[in-house]
Amino acid sequence: MRRRVALRLGAALATGAVAAATGVMLSMPTASAAAAGATGFATQNGGTTGGAGGQTVRATTGTAIHTALCNRASRSTPIVIQVEGTINHANTSQVSGGSCSTASGVIELKQISNVTIVGVGGGAVFDQLGIHIRESSNIIIQNVTVRNVKKSGSPTSNGGDAIGMESDVRNVWVDHTTLEASGGESEGYDGLFDMKDNTQYVTLSYSTLRNSGRGGLIGSSESDVSNGYVTFHHNLYENIDSRTPLLRGGVAHIYNNHYRNLNESGINSRAGARAKVDNNYFEDSKDVLGTFYTDAAGYWQVSGNIFDNVTWSSRSGDTNPAGPNPQSNTTVSVPYGFSLDAANCVPSVVSQTAGANKGLRVSDGNCTPQTPAPTTPAPTTPAPTSPAPTTTPTQPSGTNLSLGAGADGSSKADGTSYGNVRDGNLSTYWSPAGSTGSVSVKWGSPTTVSRADIREASGSAGAVRSWRLLNHDTGAVLASGTTAGVVSFPRTTLSKITFEITGSQGTPRIAEFETYAG
């Protein structure tokens, strides 16, 4: 571990030892389950509601968490799992079932949707055990502590990440958590909050991240730029060497966070990433914003931030700090509403709200923490960002451009194939692993399309209840709707077009994803 983190960590542990020796105990207020609703980018793409409306179960072991997931009727059946006590390797085993895919030594949220995990009672601690989210959507993690997860040494879990997301993850809200390590890579730890391989629409709010070499990243390499649309607000980053976060491509909104003792670098925008950085308080830190350790530049829009005892390196080679007088070099707009606390009160507000076992308190935007009443959040449907589709009852004329093209997509149900949607055979089909998912048609060279015909398999007509058609090259929404069928949109030249199911009843089965030039 870099010495700065190790030395400061040693001081913090010594303080804790004195408290224990003198009989001082930290209060642990009882937390209500899932208060208020998602914020930031997690409100987009259909919203993030987790297991709202589903069964509520209590778990005191990791095995019980896995069992709750596996006992659902399907991989998308909503569930709220209330967790109390310490979850560790000794009580976390693999559980098998048709509605889950779990593993020992890690909390595995894989190929599932509509799940809330919330700490209750005296608190929930995931000790040396990470939470892994993969090929999943609509997940809430709230009011839990995840500590000392290692990728090397013993025991290991989740590649060393406290919370890690990868492979087509959508709509995750992580709120009022405490994520902490006891060192850096040389001590066996990795990131506290990592996103990679097409992870989008995520919010991290009112959380504490501390005592780690790496805060977290969006994108695992300079070529992994399919991630983004992430909001970070009202978090405390303390005694972190770097990556608060590291951004590779994509868009991030970073506001009202308190950064203290960032030892080497902070927000590292790289590889074309764009960060909107509003009303944060940076304190006793170094190089808190810029592009570092690469010549692949990133960008930022800054407003209202306070830099308190921040030092800046000189620009040279792959070190390009934004300071000492940070200026915007891009513009970033966000599609949701938010209230900014004044930067000068951020340390006070964050100290009262961020982390597990803080009573789920939030800011009212006027520097005053509030305790919200428990609610069951309703889905948030964003306003259309593209022209509404024009549907017709007749099949389009002309050549079906999907025939002979390629296909891929998100996780698929057993026994189905992406290629079934472009084989011209209505008796074969693709199904997502859960109630939502996406399938794409792709070409080796740019192709112009203006119509699509989404044909559901026999016996499953009407299962698709909401969907979006995306230009996969740019992420632009070409059309959206509530029933499958023929859809027209402005002529668009692209290499890959994606049909994304955002809501369904029963099991959606897409027999054909036909595309036409006109």
Short mmCIF file of C-alpha atoms in Angstrom, two decimals:
data_model
loop_
_atom_site.label_atom_id
_atom_site.label_comp_id
_atom_site.label_asym_id
_atom_site.label_seq_id
_atom_site.Cartn_x
_atom_site.Cartn_y
_atom_site.Cartn_z
CA MET A 1 0.00 0.00 0.00
CA ARG A 2 1.18 3.53 -0.60
CA ARG A 3 2.54 4.90 2.66
CA ARG A 4 0.14 7.86 2.85
CA VAL A 5 -2.92 5.65 3.13
CA ALA A 6 -1.16 3.26 5.48
CA LEU A 7 -0.01 6.00 7.86
CA ARG A 8 -3.38 7.73 8.01
CA LEU A 9 -5.12 4.40 8.39
CA GLY A 10 -2.88 3.52 11.31
CA ALA A 11 -3.88 6.73 13.05
CA ALA A 12 -7.57 6.00 12.50
CA LEU A 13 -7.24 2.46 13.86
CA ALA A 14 -5.41 3.76 16.90
CA THR A 15 -8.25 6.17 17.59
CA GLY A 16 -10.72 3.29 17.34
CA ALA A 17 -8.65 1.19 19.75
CA VAL A 18 -8.67 3.99 22.34
CA ALA A 19 -12.45 4.25 22.01
CA ALA A 20 -12.85 0.49 22.53
CA ALA A 21 -10.52 0.48 25.52
CA THR A 22 -12.47 3.24 27.26
CA GLY A 23 -15.83 1.58 26.64
CA VAL A 24 -17.03 4.20 24.13
CA MET A 25 -19.64 2.73 21.77
CA LEU A 26 -20.89 4.18 18.51
CA SER A 27 -24.67 4.49 18.33
CA MET A 28 -26.34 2.33 15.68
CA PRO A 29 -29.81 3.76 14.96
CA THR A 30 -32.45 1.45 13.65
CA ALA A 31 -32.90 1.96 9.92
CA SER A 32 -36.16 1.78 8.07
CA ALA A 33 -36.22 -0.26 4.91
CA ALA A 34 -35.83 1.63 1.65
CA ALA A 35 -36.66 5.23 2.46
CA ALA A 36 -37.27 7.85 -0.22
CA GLY A 37 -36.51 7.08 -3.85
CA ALA A 38 -33.66 6.94 -6.34
CA THR A 39 -31.91 10.09 -7.52
CA GLY A 40 -29.66 11.08 -10.39
CA PHE A 41 -29.12 8.93 -13.45
CA ALA A 42 -30.70 5.94 -11.66
CA THR A 43 -34.07 7.67 -12.22
CA GLN A 44 -33.64 7.41 -16.00
CA ASN A 45 -34.10 4.49 -18.41
CA GLY A 46 -37.39 3.54 -16.75
CA GLY A 47 -36.26 4.26 -13.18
CA THR A 48 -34.79 2.21 -10.35
CA THR A 49 -37.25 0.76 -7.84
CA GLY A 50 -35.50 -2.45 -6.81
CA GLY A 51 -37.83 -4.95 -5.18
CA ALA A 52 -40.64 -2.49 -4.47
CA GLY A 53 -44.00 -4.24 -4.40
CA GLY A 54 -42.49 -7.68 -3.88
CA GLN A 55 -42.12 -9.97 -0.91
CA THR A 56 -39.98 -8.80 2.03
CA VAL A 57 -37.71 -11.36 3.68
CA ARG A 58 -35.14 -11.15 6.49
CA ALA A 59 -31.60 -12.57 6.14
CA THR A 60 -28.79 -12.84 8.67
CA THR A 61 -26.35 -14.84 6.53
CA GLY A 62 -25.08 -14.67 2.98
CA THR A 63 -26.56 -18.08 2.31
CA ALA A 64 -29.96 -16.72 3.37
CA ILE A 65 -29.58 -13.85 0.89
CA HIS A 66 -28.86 -16.32 -1.89
CA THR A 67 -31.74 -18.52 -0.80
CA ALA A 68 -34.15 -15.57 -0.95
CA LEU A 69 -33.03 -14.87 -4.51
CA CYS A 70 -33.34 -18.51 -5.53
CA ASN A 71 -36.79 -19.00 -3.99
CA ARG A 72 -38.41 -16.37 -6.21
CA ALA A 73 -40.86 -17.44 -8.88
CA SER A 74 -38.55 -16.05 -11.56
CA ARG A 75 -35.33 -14.11 -11.96
CA SER A 76 -37.35 -10.88 -12.22
CA THR A 77 -39.85 -11.38 -9.38
CA PRO A 78 -39.50 -8.33 -7.10
CA ILE A 79 -38.04 -8.92 -3.65
CA VAL A 80 -36.81 -6.82 -0.72
CA ILE A 81 -34.13 -8.55 1.38
CA GLN A 82 -33.65 -7.00 4.82
CA VAL A 83 -30.20 -7.84 6.16
CA GLU A 84 -29.02 -7.69 9.77
CA GLY A 85 -25.75 -8.90 11.28
CA THR A 86 -22.40 -9.84 9.79
CA ILE A 87 -22.22 -11.53 6.41
CA ASN A 88 -18.90 -13.33 5.85
CA HIS A 89 -17.26 -16.26 4.08
CA ALA A 90 -18.26 -18.70 6.78
CA ASN A 91 -21.98 -18.08 6.28
CA THR A 92 -22.12 -17.44 2.52
CA SER A 93 -22.56 -20.52 0.35
CA GLN A 94 -23.72 -21.12 -3.20
CA VAL A 95 -27.44 -21.81 -3.59
CA SER A 96 -28.89 -23.23 -6.81
CA GLY A 97 -32.24 -22.62 -8.41
CA GLY A 98 -34.02 -21.55 -11.56
CA SER A 99 -34.27 -17.92 -10.46
CA CYS A 100 -30.65 -17.39 -9.41
CA SER A 101 -27.00 -17.94 -10.27
CA THR A 102 -24.97 -17.61 -7.07
CA ALA A 103 -21.49 -18.47 -5.84
CA SER A 104 -19.81 -19.05 -2.52
CA GLY A 105 -17.63 -16.32 -1.04
CA VAL A 106 -19.45 -13.43 -2.71
CA ILE A 107 -22.95 -11.98 -2.76
CA GLU A 108 -23.85 -12.72 -6.36
CA LEU A 109 -26.55 -10.69 -8.12
CA LYS A 110 -26.20 -12.27 -11.55
CA GLN A 111 -28.67 -12.31 -14.43
CA ILE A 112 -31.50 -11.05 -12.23
CA SER A 113 -33.60 -7.93 -11.76
CA ASN A 114 -35.88 -6.12 -9.31
CA VAL A 115 -33.98 -6.64 -6.05
CA THR A 116 -33.45 -4.47 -2.96
CA ILE A 117 -30.85 -5.34 -0.32
CA VAL A 118 -31.19 -3.05 2.72
CA GLY A 119 -29.58 -3.10 6.13
CA VAL A 120 -31.98 -2.95 9.07
CA GLY A 121 -31.98 -3.15 12.86
CA GLY A 122 -28.49 -3.06 14.34
CA GLY A 123 -26.88 -2.82 10.91
CA ALA A 124 -25.58 -5.06 8.13
CA VAL A 125 -21.85 -5.64 7.63
CA PHE A 126 -20.41 -7.54 4.68
CA ASP A 127 -17.04 -8.48 6.16
CA GLN A 128 -14.31 -9.32 3.60
CA LEU A 129 -17.16 -10.24 1.24
CA GLY A 130 -17.96 -8.24 -1.89
CA ILE A 131 -21.24 -7.63 -3.71
CA HIS A 132 -21.04 -8.60 -7.39
CA ILE A 133 -23.68 -7.30 -9.83
CA ARG A 134 -23.51 -8.83 -13.31
CA GLU A 135 -25.94 -8.86 -16.25
CA SER A 136 -28.61 -7.47 -13.95
CA SER A 137 -30.95 -4.50 -13.73
CA ASN A 138 -33.09 -2.53 -11.29
CA ILE A 139 -31.01 -3.16 -8.17
CA ILE A 140 -30.98 -1.15 -4.91
CA ILE A 141 -28.31 -1.57 -2.22
CA GLN A 142 -28.94 0.58 0.83
CA ASN A 143 -27.72 1.09 4.40
CA VAL A 144 -24.97 -1.56 4.44
CA THR A 145 -21.25 -1.61 5.24
CA VAL A 146 -18.85 -3.52 2.98
CA ARG A 147 -15.31 -3.73 4.32
CA ASN A 148 -11.90 -5.22 3.62
CA VAL A 149 -12.67 -7.10 0.41
CA LYS A 150 -9.47 -8.58 -1.04
CA LYS A 151 -8.33 -9.78 -4.45
CA SER A 152 -5.15 -11.37 -3.10
CA GLY A 153 -4.13 -12.88 0.19
CA SER A 154 -6.85 -14.54 2.24
CA PRO A 155 -9.77 -14.61 1.99
CA THR A 156 -10.47 -13.22 -1.48
CA SER A 157 -13.81 -12.05 -2.90
CA ASN A 158 -15.22 -10.19 -5.90
CA GLY A 159 -11.84 -9.37 -7.43
CA GLY A 160 -11.09 -7.10 -4.50
CA ASP A 161 -14.03 -4.73 -5.12
CA ALA A 162 -16.43 -3.82 -2.32
CA ILE A 163 -19.21 -3.36 -4.91
CA GLY A 164 -18.47 -4.32 -8.51
CA MET A 165 -20.72 -4.09 -11.58
CA GLU A 166 -19.98 -5.57 -15.00
CA SER A 167 -21.51 -6.95 -18.19
CA ASP A 168 -24.67 -5.17 -19.28
CA VAL A 169 -25.75 -3.79 -15.92
CA ARG A 170 -28.57 -1.23 -15.88
CA ASN A 171 -30.22 0.92 -13.22
CA VAL A 172 -28.45 0.49 -9.91
CA TRP A 173 -28.92 2.78 -6.90
CA VAL A 174 -26.37 2.44 -4.09
CA ASP A 175 -27.33 4.64 -1.16
CA HIS A 176 -26.20 5.26 2.42
CA THR A 177 -23.44 2.67 2.31
CA THR A 178 -20.02 2.57 3.94
CA LEU A 179 -17.35 1.10 1.68
CA GLU A 180 -13.91 0.77 3.21
CA ALA A 181 -10.61 -1.06 2.92
CA SER A 182 -7.49 -1.22 5.07
CA GLY A 183 -4.90 -0.44 2.43
CA GLY A 184 -4.23 -0.65 -1.27
CA GLU A 185 -3.19 -3.06 -3.98
CA SER A 186 -0.01 -4.23 -2.24
CA GLU A 187 -2.15 -5.24 0.72
CA GLY A 188 -4.55 -7.15 -1.54
CA TYR A 189 -7.33 -4.57 -2.04
CA ASP A 190 -8.70 -3.09 -5.27
CA GLY A 191 -11.58 -0.65 -5.87
CA LEU A 192 -14.44 0.25 -3.60
CA PHE A 193 -17.00 0.97 -6.34
CA ASP A 194 -16.24 -0.28 -9.86
CA MET A 195 -18.27 -0.31 -13.08
CA LYS A 196 -17.21 -1.88 -16.37
CA ASP A 197 -18.30 -3.67 -19.55
CA ASN A 198 -21.45 -1.72 -20.41
CA THR A 199 -22.76 -0.57 -17.02
CA GLN A 200 -25.16 2.39 -17.20
CA TYR A 201 -27.69 4.44 -15.21
CA VAL A 202 -26.12 4.22 -11.78
CA THR A 203 -26.28 6.52 -8.75
CA LEU A 204 -24.02 6.44 -5.68
CA SER A 205 -25.46 8.71 -2.98
CA TYR A 206 -24.93 9.51 0.70
CA SER A 207 -22.11 7.00 1.05
CA THR A 208 -18.68 6.95 2.71
CA LEU A 209 -15.65 5.57 0.85
CA ARG A 210 -12.40 5.51 2.81
CA ASN A 211 -8.98 4.04 3.57
CA SER A 212 -8.28 2.62 0.13
CA GLY A 213 -5.78 3.04 -2.66
CA ARG A 214 -8.60 3.19 -5.20
CA GLY A 215 -12.01 4.77 -4.82
CA GLY A 216 -13.53 3.32 -7.97
CA LEU A 217 -13.66 3.38 -11.75
CA ILE A 218 -15.99 3.59 -14.71
CA GLY A 219 -14.39 1.51 -17.47
CA SER A 220 -11.67 -1.10 -16.98
CA SER A 221 -9.42 0.11 -19.82
CA GLU A 222 -9.11 2.90 -22.37
CA SER A 223 -11.17 0.79 -24.80
CA ASP A 224 -13.95 0.03 -22.27
CA VAL A 225 -15.99 3.19 -22.91
CA SER A 226 -19.52 1.74 -23.07
CA ASN A 227 -20.18 2.69 -19.45
CA GLY A 228 -21.60 5.90 -18.08
CA TYR A 229 -24.56 7.94 -17.01
CA VAL A 230 -23.46 7.79 -13.38
CA THR A 231 -24.30 10.25 -10.59
CA PHE A 232 -22.21 10.71 -7.44
CA HIS A 233 -23.69 13.02 -4.81
CA HIS A 234 -23.37 13.70 -1.09
CA ASN A 235 -20.59 11.15 -0.63
CA LEU A 236 -17.49 11.35 1.57
CA TYR A 237 -14.22 10.23 0.00
CA GLU A 238 -11.59 10.09 2.74
CA ASN A 239 -7.98 8.87 2.77
CA ILE A 240 -8.04 7.62 -0.81
CA ASP A 241 -4.97 7.58 -3.06
CA SER A 242 -6.77 7.95 -6.42
CA ARG A 243 -9.86 7.17 -8.54
CA THR A 244 -12.59 9.25 -6.94
CA PRO A 245 -13.62 8.17 -9.52
CA LEU A 246 -11.58 7.25 -12.61
CA LEU A 247 -13.76 7.87 -15.69
CA ARG A 248 -13.11 6.28 -19.06
CA GLY A 249 -15.68 7.52 -21.55
CA GLY A 250 -19.28 8.21 -20.65
CA VAL A 251 -20.90 10.95 -18.60
CA ALA A 252 -20.75 11.47 -14.84
CA HIS A 253 -22.50 14.05 -12.65
CA ILE A 254 -20.52 14.70 -9.48
CA TYR A 255 -22.02 17.12 -6.99
CA ASN A 256 -22.08 17.98 -3.28
CA ASN A 257 -19.37 15.46 -2.36
CA HIS A 258 -16.77 16.03 0.36
CA TYR A 259 -13.25 14.98 -0.61
CA ARG A 260 -10.70 14.83 2.19
CA ASN A 261 -7.11 13.55 2.06
CA LEU A 262 -6.93 12.46 -1.56
CA ASN A 263 -3.26 11.57 -1.62
CA GLU A 264 -2.27 11.34 -5.29
CA SER A 265 -5.21 12.28 -7.53
CA GLY A 266 -8.98 12.61 -7.41
CA ILE A 267 -11.51 12.79 -10.24
CA ASN A 268 -9.56 11.41 -13.20
CA SER A 269 -11.44 12.06 -16.45
CA ARG A 270 -9.90 10.10 -19.33
CA ALA A 271 -10.57 8.67 -22.78
CA GLY A 272 -13.22 11.21 -23.77
CA ALA A 273 -15.18 11.07 -20.50
CA ARG A 274 -17.20 14.14 -19.55
CA ALA A 275 -17.76 15.05 -15.92
CA LYS A 276 -20.12 17.71 -14.55
CA VAL A 277 -18.51 18.73 -11.26
CA ASP A 278 -20.76 21.00 -9.13
CA ASN A 279 -20.50 22.41 -5.59
CA ASN A 280 -18.06 19.89 -4.16
CA TYR A 281 -15.71 20.57 -1.24
CA PHE A 282 -12.10 19.43 -1.78
CA GLU A 283 -9.92 19.54 1.33
CA ASP A 284 -6.29 18.72 2.23
CA SER A 285 -5.77 16.92 -1.07
CA LYS A 286 -3.65 16.79 -4.22
CA ASP A 287 -4.59 17.01 -7.92
CA VAL A 288 -8.30 16.56 -7.24
CA LEU A 289 -9.39 16.94 -10.89
CA GLY A 290 -7.78 16.38 -14.26
CA THR A 291 -6.46 13.71 -16.64
CA PHE A 292 -3.76 11.56 -15.08
CA TYR A 293 -1.58 8.58 -16.04
CA THR A 294 -2.60 8.73 -19.73
CA ASP A 295 -2.48 10.98 -22.77
CA ALA A 296 -6.12 10.08 -23.62
CA ALA A 297 -7.79 13.31 -22.52
CA GLY A 298 -11.07 13.62 -20.66
CA TYR A 299 -13.20 16.70 -20.03
CA TRP A 300 -15.04 18.51 -17.26
CA GLN A 301 -17.50 21.27 -16.55
CA VAL A 302 -16.88 22.90 -13.17
CA SER A 303 -19.08 25.17 -11.09
CA GLY A 304 -19.26 26.29 -7.45
CA ASN A 305 -16.53 24.03 -6.06
CA ILE A 306 -14.34 24.93 -3.06
CA PHE A 307 -10.65 23.98 -3.06
CA ASP A 308 -9.39 24.12 0.55
CA ASN A 309 -5.66 23.42 0.91
CA VAL A 310 -5.45 21.62 -2.43
CA THR A 311 -2.04 21.29 -4.11
CA TRP A 312 -1.53 20.89 -7.83
CA SER A 313 1.26 19.27 -9.84
CA SER A 314 2.83 20.96 -12.83
CA ARG A 315 1.55 19.80 -16.20
CA SER A 316 3.91 17.41 -17.94
CA GLY A 317 3.62 14.21 -19.95
CA ASP A 318 0.63 12.20 -18.76
CA THR A 319 -0.03 14.47 -15.77
CA ASN A 320 -2.62 17.11 -16.68
CA PRO A 321 -4.30 18.57 -13.59
CA ALA A 322 -7.21 20.96 -14.03
CA GLY A 323 -5.82 23.36 -11.41
CA PRO A 324 -4.67 25.52 -9.79
CA ASN A 325 -7.56 27.46 -11.32
CA PRO A 326 -9.90 24.82 -12.79
CA GLN A 327 -11.85 25.94 -15.85
CA SER A 328 -14.54 24.12 -17.82
CA ASN A 329 -13.46 22.57 -21.12
CA THR A 330 -16.83 21.03 -22.07
CA THR A 331 -20.52 21.35 -21.30
CA VAL A 332 -22.61 18.57 -19.78
CA SER A 333 -26.39 18.54 -19.43
CA VAL A 334 -28.34 16.11 -17.26
CA PRO A 335 -31.93 14.99 -17.88
CA TYR A 336 -33.16 15.02 -14.26
CA GLY A 337 -33.83 17.61 -11.60
CA PHE A 338 -31.58 18.08 -8.56
CA SER A 339 -31.03 20.57 -5.74
CA LEU A 340 -27.54 21.81 -4.95
CA ASP A 341 -26.38 22.51 -1.42
CA ALA A 342 -23.93 25.40 -1.20
CA ALA A 343 -20.38 24.04 -1.31
CA ASN A 344 -19.41 25.68 1.98
CA CYS A 345 -21.92 23.57 3.92
CA VAL A 346 -21.12 20.28 2.20
CA PRO A 347 -18.72 19.00 4.93
CA SER A 348 -21.41 19.52 7.57
CA VAL A 349 -24.26 18.02 5.54
CA VAL A 350 -22.23 15.02 4.37
CA SER A 351 -20.96 14.28 7.89
CA GLN A 352 -24.57 14.00 9.08
CA THR A 353 -25.94 11.97 6.17
CA ALA A 354 -23.27 9.88 4.39
CA GLY A 355 -22.72 6.25 5.29
CA ALA A 356 -24.60 3.31 6.74
CA ASN A 357 -26.55 3.64 9.99
CA LYS A 358 -27.20 7.37 9.61
CA GLY A 359 -30.98 6.92 9.66
CA LEU A 360 -31.12 7.33 5.87
CA ARG A 361 -30.97 11.09 6.34
CA VAL A 362 -30.78 13.24 3.20
CA SER A 363 -30.27 16.90 2.39
CA ASP A 364 -33.16 19.17 1.47
CA GLY A 365 -30.94 21.25 -0.83
CA ASN A 366 -30.77 24.01 1.80
CA CYS A 367 -27.94 22.55 3.87
CA THR A 368 -30.38 20.94 6.33
CA PRO A 369 -30.42 17.14 6.78
CA GLN A 370 -33.85 15.54 6.83
CA THR A 371 -35.12 12.09 7.85
CA PRO A 372 -37.50 10.96 5.11
CA ALA A 373 -40.55 8.85 5.78
CA PRO A 374 -40.33 5.33 4.32
CA THR A 375 -41.93 5.11 0.92
CA THR A 376 -42.41 2.64 -1.87
CA PRO A 377 -40.91 4.46 -4.86
CA ALA A 378 -42.86 4.40 -8.08
CA PRO A 379 -41.13 3.81 -11.41
CA THR A 380 -39.84 6.92 -13.10
CA THR A 381 -40.38 7.09 -16.84
CA PRO A 382 -38.27 9.78 -18.51
CA ALA A 383 -39.74 12.05 -21.12
CA PRO A 384 -39.12 10.79 -24.65
CA THR A 385 -35.79 11.97 -26.01
CA SER A 386 -36.69 11.23 -29.61
CA PRO A 387 -39.72 11.38 -31.88
CA ALA A 388 -42.55 9.04 -30.93
CA PRO A 389 -42.74 5.96 -33.14
CA THR A 390 -45.21 5.63 -35.94
CA THR A 391 -46.77 2.17 -35.94
CA THR A 392 -48.60 0.49 -38.78
CA PRO A 393 -50.40 -2.86 -38.86
CA THR A 394 -48.81 -4.03 -42.10
CA GLN A 395 -45.39 -5.51 -42.60
CA PRO A 396 -42.88 -3.15 -44.27
CA SER A 397 -42.03 -3.70 -47.90
CA GLY A 398 -38.55 -4.17 -49.30
CA THR A 399 -35.59 -6.27 -48.23
CA ASN A 400 -35.27 -7.37 -44.63
CA LEU A 401 -31.76 -6.12 -43.89
CA SER A 402 -31.45 -8.35 -40.82
CA LEU A 403 -31.20 -11.50 -42.94
CA GLY A 404 -27.56 -12.50 -43.02
CA ALA A 405 -26.52 -9.83 -40.52
CA GLY A 406 -24.97 -10.47 -37.11
CA ALA A 407 -26.67 -10.39 -33.73
CA ASP A 408 -25.79 -10.09 -30.06
CA GLY A 409 -27.37 -8.79 -26.89
CA SER A 410 -27.69 -8.98 -23.12
CA SER A 411 -28.11 -12.20 -21.15
CA LYS A 412 -30.42 -14.71 -22.84
CA ALA A 413 -32.67 -17.41 -21.48
CA ASP A 414 -31.52 -21.00 -21.69
CA GLY A 415 -32.07 -22.61 -25.08
CA THR A 416 -32.45 -19.40 -27.05
CA SER A 417 -30.06 -17.63 -29.41
CA TYR A 418 -29.47 -14.03 -30.50
CA GLY A 419 -29.28 -15.27 -34.08
CA ASN A 420 -32.88 -16.49 -33.93
CA VAL A 421 -34.10 -12.91 -34.38
CA ARG A 422 -32.56 -12.52 -37.84
CA ASP A 423 -32.92 -15.98 -39.35
CA GLY A 424 -36.31 -15.42 -41.05
CA ASN A 425 -37.83 -18.28 -39.05
CA LEU A 426 -40.83 -17.38 -36.87
CA SER A 427 -40.62 -20.67 -34.97
CA THR A 428 -37.29 -19.76 -33.35
CA TYR A 429 -36.87 -16.90 -30.90
CA TRP A 430 -34.66 -15.08 -28.37
CA SER A 431 -35.74 -14.42 -24.77
CA PRO A 432 -33.95 -12.34 -22.13
CA ALA A 433 -32.90 -14.10 -18.93
CA GLY A 434 -35.38 -11.95 -17.00
CA SER A 435 -38.20 -9.56 -17.79
CA THR A 436 -35.90 -7.02 -19.41
CA GLY A 437 -32.99 -7.24 -21.80
CA SER A 438 -31.76 -6.25 -25.24
CA VAL A 439 -30.98 -7.83 -28.57
CA SER A 440 -29.10 -6.21 -31.45
CA VAL A 441 -28.70 -6.59 -35.18
CA LYS A 442 -25.32 -5.52 -36.53
CA TRP A 443 -23.61 -5.12 -39.89
CA GLY A 444 -20.00 -5.09 -40.99
CA SER A 445 -20.41 -1.65 -42.59
CA PRO A 446 -22.72 1.33 -41.99
CA THR A 447 -26.30 0.59 -43.07
CA THR A 448 -29.24 2.96 -43.47
CA VAL A 449 -32.49 1.95 -41.78
CA SER A 450 -35.79 3.70 -41.13
CA ARG A 451 -38.15 0.92 -40.09
CA ALA A 452 -38.14 -2.13 -37.87
CA ASP A 453 -40.64 -4.91 -37.31
CA ILE A 454 -40.44 -6.55 -33.90
CA ARG A 455 -42.31 -9.84 -34.24
CA GLU A 456 -43.14 -11.77 -31.07
CA ALA A 457 -43.28 -15.55 -31.14
CA SER A 458 -46.56 -17.43 -31.30
CA GLY A 459 -48.23 -17.61 -27.89
CA SER A 460 -46.32 -14.67 -26.40
CA ALA A 461 -47.87 -11.73 -28.28
CA GLY A 462 -48.30 -8.77 -25.93
CA ALA A 463 -45.63 -9.87 -23.44
CA VAL A 464 -43.49 -6.85 -24.30
CA ARG A 465 -45.00 -3.88 -22.45
CA SER A 466 -42.34 -1.18 -22.90
CA TRP A 467 -39.31 -0.89 -25.15
CA ARG A 468 -36.74 1.40 -26.74
CA LEU A 469 -35.04 1.22 -30.12
CA LEU A 470 -31.45 2.49 -29.92
CA ASN A 471 -28.76 3.56 -32.32
CA HIS A 472 -26.12 1.42 -30.61
CA ASP A 473 -23.30 3.40 -32.23
CA THR A 474 -24.27 6.61 -30.43
CA GLY A 475 -26.71 5.55 -27.71
CA ALA A 476 -29.44 7.76 -29.23
CA VAL A 477 -33.04 6.64 -28.76
CA LEU A 478 -34.63 6.18 -32.20
CA ALA A 479 -38.09 5.31 -30.87
CA SER A 480 -39.90 3.96 -27.82
CA GLY A 481 -43.28 2.40 -27.20
CA THR A 482 -45.48 0.00 -25.27
CA THR A 483 -46.31 -2.74 -27.78
CA ALA A 484 -44.16 -4.60 -30.27
CA GLY A 485 -44.80 -4.33 -33.98
CA VAL A 486 -43.79 -2.14 -36.91
CA VAL A 487 -42.06 1.11 -36.04
CA SER A 488 -40.87 3.95 -38.25
CA PHE A 489 -38.21 6.51 -37.39
CA PRO A 490 -36.02 9.07 -39.20
CA ARG A 491 -33.60 7.50 -41.67
CA THR A 492 -30.42 6.66 -39.74
CA THR A 493 -27.10 5.24 -40.89
CA LEU A 494 -25.55 2.95 -38.29
CA SER A 495 -23.66 -0.27 -37.80
CA LYS A 496 -25.72 -1.70 -34.95
CA ILE A 497 -29.34 -1.25 -33.85
CA THR A 498 -30.63 -2.46 -30.49
CA PHE A 499 -34.12 -3.40 -29.33
CA GLU A 500 -34.23 -2.96 -25.55
CA ILE A 501 -37.12 -4.42 -23.54
CA THR A 502 -37.63 -2.22 -20.47
CA GLY A 503 -40.80 -3.88 -19.18
CA SER A 504 -42.79 -7.04 -19.85
CA GLN A 505 -45.47 -9.35 -18.57
CA GLY A 506 -44.71 -13.02 -18.69
CA THR A 507 -41.75 -14.15 -20.78
CA PRO A 508 -40.97 -12.01 -23.82
CA ARG A 509 -40.04 -14.00 -26.92
CA ILE A 510 -38.75 -12.15 -29.96
CA ALA A 511 -39.04 -14.29 -33.07
CA GLU A 512 -37.76 -11.71 -35.56
CA PHE A 513 -36.08 -8.30 -35.38
CA GLU A 514 -36.52 -7.22 -38.98
CA THR A 515 -35.01 -4.00 -40.33
CA TYR A 516 -35.75 -2.09 -43.51
CA ALA A 517 -34.32 0.87 -45.38
CA GLY A 518 -37.69 2.46 -46.13
#
